[in-house]
Amino acid sequence: MSDTEEDNQDDSAIPSRDECESRCQKFAEVTGTDTALAMFYLQDVEWNIDTALNKFYESNCGPEKKDCKRKMADDGENSECHKKKSRVEESDPEPHRIRLLSWNIDGLDDVSIKRRTKAVCDIINKEHPHVVFLQEVTALTQVILESGCPTYQVITGGNEEYYTCILLKVDQVELIHHQTLPFPDTRMMRNLLLVQCKIKGESLVLMTSHLESTKDHSKERVQQLQKAFRVMQKSSKSSTVIFGGDLNLRDKEVASIGGPPPGVHDIWEKTGQRPEAAYTWDMSRNDNLVFPGKFKPKLRFDRLYIRGAEPPTIEPVYLELVGLERVAKCGKYPSDHWGLLTHYNILSKVKSLASKVK
């Protein structure tokens, strides 16, 4: 079967646009959520509404899911699960694990921007990280993110042409404080967005930034990096600090300041320096942008750093790239950057699980 024939076959299995909208509305009414979340579930099961509802109940109603399902069907507005809507806390198959995603979502590129941003939402909802660092968010993409990721609280680092955001999983992350720290000499509206929170009882300081871009602004970029490192070092020793984003860094720039300061570690290096997870801006694989000539640059622009608490409470164990598949219908990747999905073990809970196994 040719690609064209296969595409046509897939399209024929999809209900009409009006029917899709009708099923989204029905799903949203029954579950007490919204049509954006409905679309996420329905698309995943070829628009079978019964299957989509079953998946929603199983994912969101926890150990009482059978009673919850019955009550939602029978009582509607009166059910406890309906009242919680999309903020229902999911049952946690990994009580010892925290997940964080960082991604420049390329909101400044207007090409297929809505489809690409919806694809970002789909990946966030699929991977369900506790925290998401986003760079190059715009007013348009923020609206799509808020609609497409209803189980996240959105903290913004600005409101101008483009800015950073931190998304926190509702009912799983306790927000304590957030603030935006300026970079006084920036020419590109860059700053440092900081969130203090608790996840699964652990204290964290989370910081994201989009450091100054292009080779010509290396000096300012390094100064911004040094400021972020200073904030990491000065943060309370009772908290784990994680900083990262699209830092636009070259290895020689980090080396020029002697590497990260004592106690601060590059998470890619800390988790094994896997070459397949190194390059987050890779024009040999990602063709969203056109680069003339045979040479296709690839760089580790997106990075994450960790400074542990004293004594250590959280340990990074794995780093992977996301956003590696093209978006259906438009043929683009979600962004010209790959996203960084990182996994951390809560040491006390890993130890507790190990003792139970013994």
CSV table of C-alpha atoms in Angstrom, one decimal:
chain,number,residue,atom,x,y,z
A,1,MET,CA,0.0,0.0,0.0
A,2,SER,CA,1.4,3.4,-0.9
A,3,ASP,CA,1.7,6.2,1.6
A,4,THR,CA,-1.1,8.1,-0.2
A,5,GLU,CA,-3.4,5.1,-0.1
A,6,GLU,CA,-2.6,4.6,3.6
A,7,ASP,CA,-3.3,8.2,4.4
A,8,ASN,CA,-6.6,8.1,2.6
A,9,GLN,CA,-7.6,4.9,4.4
A,10,ASP,CA,-6.8,6.5,7.8
A,11,ASP,CA,-8.8,9.6,6.9
A,12,SER,CA,-11.8,7.6,5.9
A,13,ALA,CA,-11.9,6.0,9.3
A,14,ILE,CA,-12.2,9.4,11.0
A,15,PRO,CA,-15.7,10.7,11.6
A,16,SER,CA,-16.7,14.0,10.0
A,17,ARG,CA,-15.6,17.2,11.6
A,18,ASP,CA,-19.1,17.8,13.0
A,19,GLU,CA,-19.3,14.3,14.4
A,20,CYS,CA,-15.8,14.8,16.0
A,21,GLU,CA,-17.0,18.0,17.7
A,22,SER,CA,-20.2,16.3,18.9
A,23,ARG,CA,-18.2,13.5,20.5
A,24,CYS,CA,-15.8,16.0,22.1
A,25,GLN,CA,-18.8,17.9,23.6
A,26,LYS,CA,-20.4,14.6,24.9
A,27,PHE,CA,-17.1,13.5,26.4
A,28,ALA,CA,-16.6,16.9,28.1
A,29,GLU,CA,-20.2,16.9,29.5
A,30,VAL,CA,-20.0,13.4,30.9
A,31,THR,CA,-16.5,13.8,32.5
A,32,GLY,CA,-16.8,17.4,33.5
A,33,THR,CA,-13.7,18.4,31.7
A,34,ASP,CA,-13.4,20.3,28.4
A,35,THR,CA,-13.2,19.6,24.7
A,36,ALA,CA,-9.4,19.9,24.5
A,37,LEU,CA,-8.9,17.1,26.9
A,38,ALA,CA,-11.7,15.2,25.1
A,39,MET,CA,-9.9,15.5,21.8
A,40,PHE,CA,-6.7,14.1,23.4
A,41,TYR,CA,-8.5,11.0,24.6
A,42,LEU,CA,-10.7,10.5,21.5
A,43,GLN,CA,-7.9,10.9,19.0
A,44,ASP,CA,-5.9,8.2,20.8
A,45,VAL,CA,-8.7,5.6,20.4
A,46,GLU,CA,-9.8,6.5,16.8
A,47,TRP,CA,-12.8,8.5,18.1
A,48,ASN,CA,-14.5,5.6,19.9
A,49,ILE,CA,-16.2,7.5,22.7
A,50,ASP,CA,-16.9,4.5,25.0
A,51,THR,CA,-13.2,3.5,24.8
A,52,ALA,CA,-12.1,7.1,25.5
A,53,LEU,CA,-14.4,7.4,28.5
A,54,ASN,CA,-13.1,4.1,29.9
A,55,LYS,CA,-9.5,5.3,29.5
A,56,PHE,CA,-10.3,8.6,31.2
A,57,TYR,CA,-12.0,6.9,34.2
A,58,GLU,CA,-9.1,4.4,34.6
A,59,SER,CA,-6.5,7.1,34.4
A,60,ASN,CA,-8.1,9.7,36.7
A,61,CYS,CA,-10.3,8.1,39.3
A,62,GLY,CA,-7.7,6.2,41.3
A,63,PRO,CA,-8.5,3.1,43.5
A,64,GLU,CA,-12.2,4.0,43.6
A,65,LYS,CA,-12.5,4.1,39.8
A,66,LYS,CA,-15.4,1.6,39.5
A,67,ASP,CA,-17.6,3.6,41.9
A,68,CYS,CA,-16.4,6.8,40.4
A,69,LYS,CA,-17.4,5.6,36.9
A,70,ARG,CA,-20.8,4.6,38.1
A,71,LYS,CA,-21.4,7.9,39.9
A,72,MET,CA,-20.2,10.0,37.0
A,73,ALA,CA,-22.6,8.2,34.7
A,74,ASP,CA,-25.5,8.3,37.1
A,75,ASP,CA,-25.1,11.6,39.0
A,76,GLY,CA,-23.2,13.9,36.7
A,77,GLU,CA,-22.7,17.2,38.6
A,78,ASN,CA,-23.1,15.5,41.9
A,79,SER,CA,-20.3,13.0,41.7
A,80,GLU,CA,-17.1,13.7,43.5
A,81,CYS,CA,-14.9,12.9,40.5
A,82,HIS,CA,-17.0,15.4,38.4
A,83,LYS,CA,-16.4,18.1,40.9
A,84,LYS,CA,-12.7,17.6,40.7
A,85,LYS,CA,-12.9,17.8,36.9
A,86,SER,CA,-9.5,17.6,35.3
A,87,ARG,CA,-7.7,18.3,38.6
A,88,VAL,CA,-8.3,14.7,39.8
A,89,GLU,CA,-5.1,13.3,41.1
A,90,GLU,CA,-4.0,10.4,39.1
A,91,SER,CA,-3.0,7.1,40.8
A,92,ASP,CA,0.8,7.1,41.0
A,93,PRO,CA,2.5,4.0,39.6
A,94,GLU,CA,5.9,5.5,40.5
A,95,PRO,CA,5.7,7.0,44.0
A,96,HIS,CA,9.5,7.2,44.0
A,97,ARG,CA,9.9,9.2,40.8
A,98,ILE,CA,9.7,12.8,39.7
A,99,ARG,CA,9.6,13.8,36.0
A,100,LEU,CA,10.5,17.2,34.5
A,101,LEU,CA,10.3,18.2,30.8
A,102,SER,CA,12.1,21.2,29.3
A,103,TRP,CA,11.3,22.4,25.7
A,104,ASN,CA,11.7,25.4,23.5
A,105,ILE,CA,8.4,25.1,21.6
A,106,ASP,CA,9.4,27.5,18.8
A,107,GLY,CA,6.3,29.8,19.2
A,108,LEU,CA,7.9,32.5,17.0
A,109,ASP,CA,7.5,30.3,13.9
A,110,ASP,CA,4.0,30.9,12.5
A,111,VAL,CA,4.2,27.8,10.3
A,112,SER,CA,1.6,25.2,11.5
A,113,ILE,CA,1.8,26.9,14.9
A,114,LYS,CA,-1.5,25.7,16.2
A,115,ARG,CA,-1.0,22.0,15.1
A,116,ARG,CA,2.5,22.0,16.4
A,117,THR,CA,1.5,23.5,19.8
A,118,LYS,CA,-1.3,21.0,20.1
A,119,ALA,CA,1.2,18.3,19.5
A,120,VAL,CA,3.3,19.7,22.3
A,121,CYS,CA,0.2,19.4,24.5
A,122,ASP,CA,-0.4,15.8,23.5
A,123,ILE,CA,3.2,14.9,24.4
A,124,ILE,CA,2.9,16.6,27.8
A,125,ASN,CA,-0.4,14.8,28.5
A,126,LYS,CA,1.1,11.5,27.4
A,127,GLU,CA,4.3,11.8,29.5
A,128,HIS,CA,2.6,13.6,32.4
A,129,PRO,CA,5.7,15.2,33.9
A,130,HIS,CA,5.2,16.9,37.2
A,131,VAL,CA,6.9,20.0,35.9
A,132,VAL,CA,7.4,21.5,32.4
A,133,PHE,CA,9.9,24.3,31.5
A,134,LEU,CA,8.9,26.0,28.3
A,135,GLN,CA,10.7,28.6,26.2
A,136,GLU,CA,9.4,30.8,23.3
A,137,VAL,CA,5.8,30.8,24.5
A,138,THR,CA,3.6,33.5,22.9
A,139,ALA,CA,0.2,34.8,23.8
A,140,LEU,CA,-1.3,32.5,21.1
A,141,THR,CA,0.5,29.4,22.2
A,142,GLN,CA,-0.2,30.1,25.9
A,143,VAL,CA,-3.9,29.9,25.2
A,144,ILE,CA,-3.5,26.6,23.4
A,145,LEU,CA,-1.3,25.2,26.2
A,146,GLU,CA,-3.9,26.3,28.9
A,147,SER,CA,-6.7,24.6,26.9
A,148,GLY,CA,-4.7,21.5,25.9
A,149,CYS,CA,-3.1,20.9,29.3
A,150,PRO,CA,-5.9,21.5,31.7
A,151,THR,CA,-4.3,19.5,34.5
A,152,TYR,CA,-1.4,22.0,34.7
A,153,GLN,CA,-1.1,25.4,36.4
A,154,VAL,CA,0.8,27.8,34.1
A,155,ILE,CA,3.3,30.2,35.6
A,156,THR,CA,4.5,32.8,33.1
A,157,GLY,CA,7.9,34.7,33.0
A,158,GLY,CA,6.6,37.6,30.9
A,159,ASN,CA,3.8,38.8,28.6
A,160,GLU,CA,5.7,40.5,25.8
A,161,GLU,CA,6.4,39.1,22.3
A,162,TYR,CA,7.7,35.7,23.7
A,163,TYR,CA,8.6,34.4,27.1
A,164,THR,CA,9.1,31.4,29.3
A,165,CYS,CA,6.6,29.4,31.3
A,166,ILE,CA,6.7,26.8,34.0
A,167,LEU,CA,3.8,24.3,34.1
A,168,LEU,CA,3.0,22.5,37.4
A,169,LYS,CA,0.9,19.4,37.7
A,170,VAL,CA,-2.2,20.3,39.7
A,171,ASP,CA,-2.8,18.2,42.8
A,172,GLN,CA,0.8,16.8,42.6
A,173,VAL,CA,2.9,19.9,42.9
A,174,GLU,CA,2.4,22.4,45.8
A,175,LEU,CA,3.3,25.9,44.7
A,176,ILE,CA,4.9,27.9,47.5
A,177,HIS,CA,6.4,31.0,45.7
A,178,HIS,CA,7.4,32.2,42.2
A,179,GLN,CA,9.3,35.2,40.9
A,180,THR,CA,11.0,36.5,37.8
A,181,LEU,CA,14.6,37.8,38.1
A,182,PRO,CA,15.7,40.2,35.4
A,183,PHE,CA,18.8,40.1,33.3
A,184,PRO,CA,19.6,43.8,33.2
A,185,ASP,CA,21.7,43.8,30.0
A,186,THR,CA,19.6,41.5,27.9
A,187,ARG,CA,18.7,42.8,24.4
A,188,MET,CA,16.2,39.9,23.8
A,189,MET,CA,13.8,40.2,26.8
A,190,ARG,CA,15.4,37.3,28.6
A,191,ASN,CA,15.1,36.7,32.3
A,192,LEU,CA,15.1,33.9,35.0
A,193,LEU,CA,11.8,32.4,36.1
A,194,LEU,CA,11.9,30.8,39.5
A,195,VAL,CA,9.4,28.6,41.3
A,196,GLN,CA,9.7,27.2,44.8
A,197,CYS,CA,7.5,24.2,45.4
A,198,LYS,CA,7.0,20.7,46.9
A,199,ILE,CA,6.6,17.5,44.9
A,200,LYS,CA,5.7,14.3,46.8
A,201,GLY,CA,6.9,16.0,50.0
A,202,GLU,CA,10.3,17.1,48.6
A,203,SER,CA,11.4,20.7,48.5
A,204,LEU,CA,12.5,22.1,45.1
A,205,VAL,CA,13.6,25.3,43.6
A,206,LEU,CA,12.9,25.2,39.8
A,207,MET,CA,14.4,27.7,37.4
A,208,THR,CA,14.1,28.1,33.7
A,209,SER,CA,15.5,30.6,31.2
A,210,HIS,CA,16.0,31.3,27.5
A,211,LEU,CA,19.5,32.6,27.5
A,212,GLU,CA,20.7,35.2,25.0
A,213,SER,CA,20.7,33.8,21.4
A,214,THR,CA,23.3,33.6,18.6
A,215,LYS,CA,27.1,33.4,18.5
A,216,ASP,CA,27.5,37.2,18.6
A,217,HIS,CA,25.9,37.4,22.1
A,218,SER,CA,28.1,34.9,23.8
A,219,LYS,CA,29.4,37.4,26.4
A,220,GLU,CA,26.0,38.3,27.6
A,221,ARG,CA,24.9,34.6,27.5
A,222,VAL,CA,27.7,33.6,29.8
A,223,GLN,CA,27.0,36.4,32.2
A,224,GLN,CA,23.4,35.2,32.4
A,225,LEU,CA,24.5,31.6,33.0
A,226,GLN,CA,26.8,32.8,35.8
A,227,LYS,CA,23.9,34.7,37.4
A,228,ALA,CA,21.7,31.5,37.3
A,229,PHE,CA,24.5,29.5,38.8
A,230,ARG,CA,24.8,32.0,41.7
A,231,VAL,CA,21.1,31.8,42.4
A,232,MET,CA,21.4,28.0,42.5
A,233,GLN,CA,24.3,28.2,44.9
A,234,LYS,CA,22.5,30.7,47.2
A,235,SER,CA,19.3,28.7,47.4
A,236,SER,CA,18.4,27.0,50.6
A,237,LYS,CA,20.4,23.8,51.2
A,238,SER,CA,17.2,22.1,52.3
A,239,SER,CA,15.9,22.2,48.7
A,240,THR,CA,17.0,20.5,45.5
A,241,VAL,CA,17.6,23.1,42.7
A,242,ILE,CA,17.0,22.3,39.0
A,243,PHE,CA,17.8,25.0,36.4
A,244,GLY,CA,17.6,24.7,32.6
A,245,GLY,CA,16.0,25.5,29.3
A,246,ASP,CA,17.1,26.7,25.9
A,247,LEU,CA,20.5,28.0,27.2
A,248,ASN,CA,22.0,28.4,23.7
A,249,LEU,CA,25.3,27.2,25.2
A,250,ARG,CA,28.4,26.1,23.4
A,251,ASP,CA,30.7,23.7,25.4
A,252,LYS,CA,33.6,26.2,25.1
A,253,GLU,CA,31.5,28.9,26.9
A,254,VAL,CA,30.9,26.6,29.9
A,255,ALA,CA,34.6,25.7,29.9
A,256,SER,CA,35.5,29.4,29.8
A,257,ILE,CA,34.1,29.9,33.4
A,258,GLY,CA,35.6,26.6,34.6
A,259,GLY,CA,32.5,24.6,34.2
A,260,PRO,CA,29.5,24.5,36.6
A,261,PRO,CA,30.4,25.6,40.2
A,262,PRO,CA,31.0,23.1,42.9
A,263,GLY,CA,27.9,21.0,43.7
A,264,VAL,CA,26.2,21.9,40.4
A,265,HIS,CA,26.0,19.1,37.8
A,266,ASP,CA,25.0,18.9,34.2
A,267,ILE,CA,22.1,16.3,34.1
A,268,TRP,CA,23.0,14.9,30.7
A,269,GLU,CA,26.5,14.2,32.0
A,270,LYS,CA,25.2,13.0,35.3
A,271,THR,CA,22.9,10.4,33.6
A,272,GLY,CA,25.6,8.8,31.4
A,273,GLN,CA,26.2,11.3,28.5
A,274,ARG,CA,24.3,9.1,26.1
A,275,PRO,CA,25.2,10.4,22.6
A,276,GLU,CA,21.7,9.8,21.2
A,277,ALA,CA,20.3,12.2,23.8
A,278,ALA,CA,23.0,14.9,23.4
A,279,TYR,CA,21.9,17.2,20.5
A,280,THR,CA,18.7,19.1,21.1
A,281,TRP,CA,19.0,21.4,18.1
A,282,ASP,CA,20.0,19.0,15.3
A,283,MET,CA,19.5,20.1,11.7
A,284,SER,CA,20.7,16.7,10.4
A,285,ARG,CA,17.5,15.2,11.9
A,286,ASN,CA,15.1,18.1,12.3
A,287,ASP,CA,14.2,20.0,9.1
A,288,ASN,CA,11.7,22.5,10.4
A,289,LEU,CA,14.3,25.1,9.6
A,290,VAL,CA,16.1,25.2,6.2
A,291,PHE,CA,19.9,25.4,6.4
A,292,PRO,CA,21.6,25.9,3.1
A,293,GLY,CA,24.5,23.6,2.0
A,294,LYS,CA,25.5,20.1,3.0
A,295,PHE,CA,26.7,20.9,6.5
A,296,LYS,CA,23.9,20.6,9.0
A,297,PRO,CA,24.8,21.9,12.5
A,298,LYS,CA,23.8,20.1,15.7
A,299,LEU,CA,24.3,21.6,19.1
A,300,ARG,CA,23.4,20.8,22.8
A,301,PHE,CA,21.6,24.1,23.2
A,302,ASP,CA,19.1,22.8,25.7
A,303,ARG,CA,20.6,21.8,29.1
A,304,LEU,CA,19.5,21.1,32.7
A,305,TYR,CA,21.6,21.5,35.8
A,306,ILE,CA,21.0,20.2,39.3
A,307,ARG,CA,22.3,21.2,42.8
A,308,GLY,CA,21.4,18.7,45.4
A,309,ALA,CA,20.0,19.3,48.8
A,310,GLU,CA,22.1,18.6,51.9
A,311,PRO,CA,21.8,15.7,52.6
A,312,PRO,CA,20.8,14.7,49.0
A,313,THR,CA,17.1,13.9,48.6
A,314,ILE,CA,16.7,13.6,44.8
A,315,GLU,CA,18.9,12.0,42.1
A,316,PRO,CA,18.6,12.3,38.3
A,317,VAL,CA,18.6,8.8,36.8
A,318,TYR,CA,17.6,9.2,33.1
A,319,LEU,CA,17.4,11.8,30.3
A,320,GLU,CA,15.6,11.3,27.0
A,321,LEU,CA,14.6,13.4,24.0
A,322,VAL,CA,10.9,13.9,23.0
A,323,GLY,CA,9.2,15.5,20.0
A,324,LEU,CA,11.0,13.2,17.6
A,325,GLU,CA,7.9,12.4,15.4
A,326,ARG,CA,6.4,14.6,12.8
A,327,VAL,CA,3.0,16.1,13.4
A,328,ALA,CA,0.2,14.6,11.4
A,329,LYS,CA,-1.2,16.7,8.5
A,330,CYS,CA,1.5,19.4,8.6
A,331,GLY,CA,4.6,17.2,8.3
A,332,LYS,CA,6.6,19.4,10.7
A,333,TYR,CA,8.1,18.4,14.0
A,334,PRO,CA,6.5,20.1,17.1
A,335,SER,CA,9.5,22.3,17.3
A,336,ASP,CA,12.9,22.9,15.8
A,337,HIS,CA,14.2,21.8,19.2
A,338,TRP,CA,13.8,18.4,20.7
A,339,GLY,CA,12.4,18.4,24.3
A,340,LEU,CA,14.4,17.1,27.3
A,341,LEU,CA,12.5,14.7,29.5
A,342,THR,CA,14.3,13.9,32.7
A,343,HIS,CA,13.5,11.4,35.5
A,344,TYR,CA,14.6,11.7,39.1
A,345,ASN,CA,14.5,9.2,42.0
A,346,ILE,CA,13.4,10.3,45.5
A,347,LEU,CA,16.1,8.6,47.5
A,348,SER,CA,14.1,7.9,50.6
A,349,LYS,CA,11.3,6.3,48.7
A,350,VAL,CA,13.7,4.2,46.6
A,351,LYS,CA,15.3,3.0,49.8
A,352,SER,CA,11.8,2.2,51.3
A,353,LEU,CA,10.8,0.2,48.2
A,354,ALA,CA,14.1,-1.7,48.3
A,355,SER,CA,13.5,-2.7,51.9
A,356,LYS,CA,10.1,-4.0,51.1
A,357,VAL,CA,11.4,-6.1,48.3
A,358,LYS,CA,13.9,-7.7,50.7
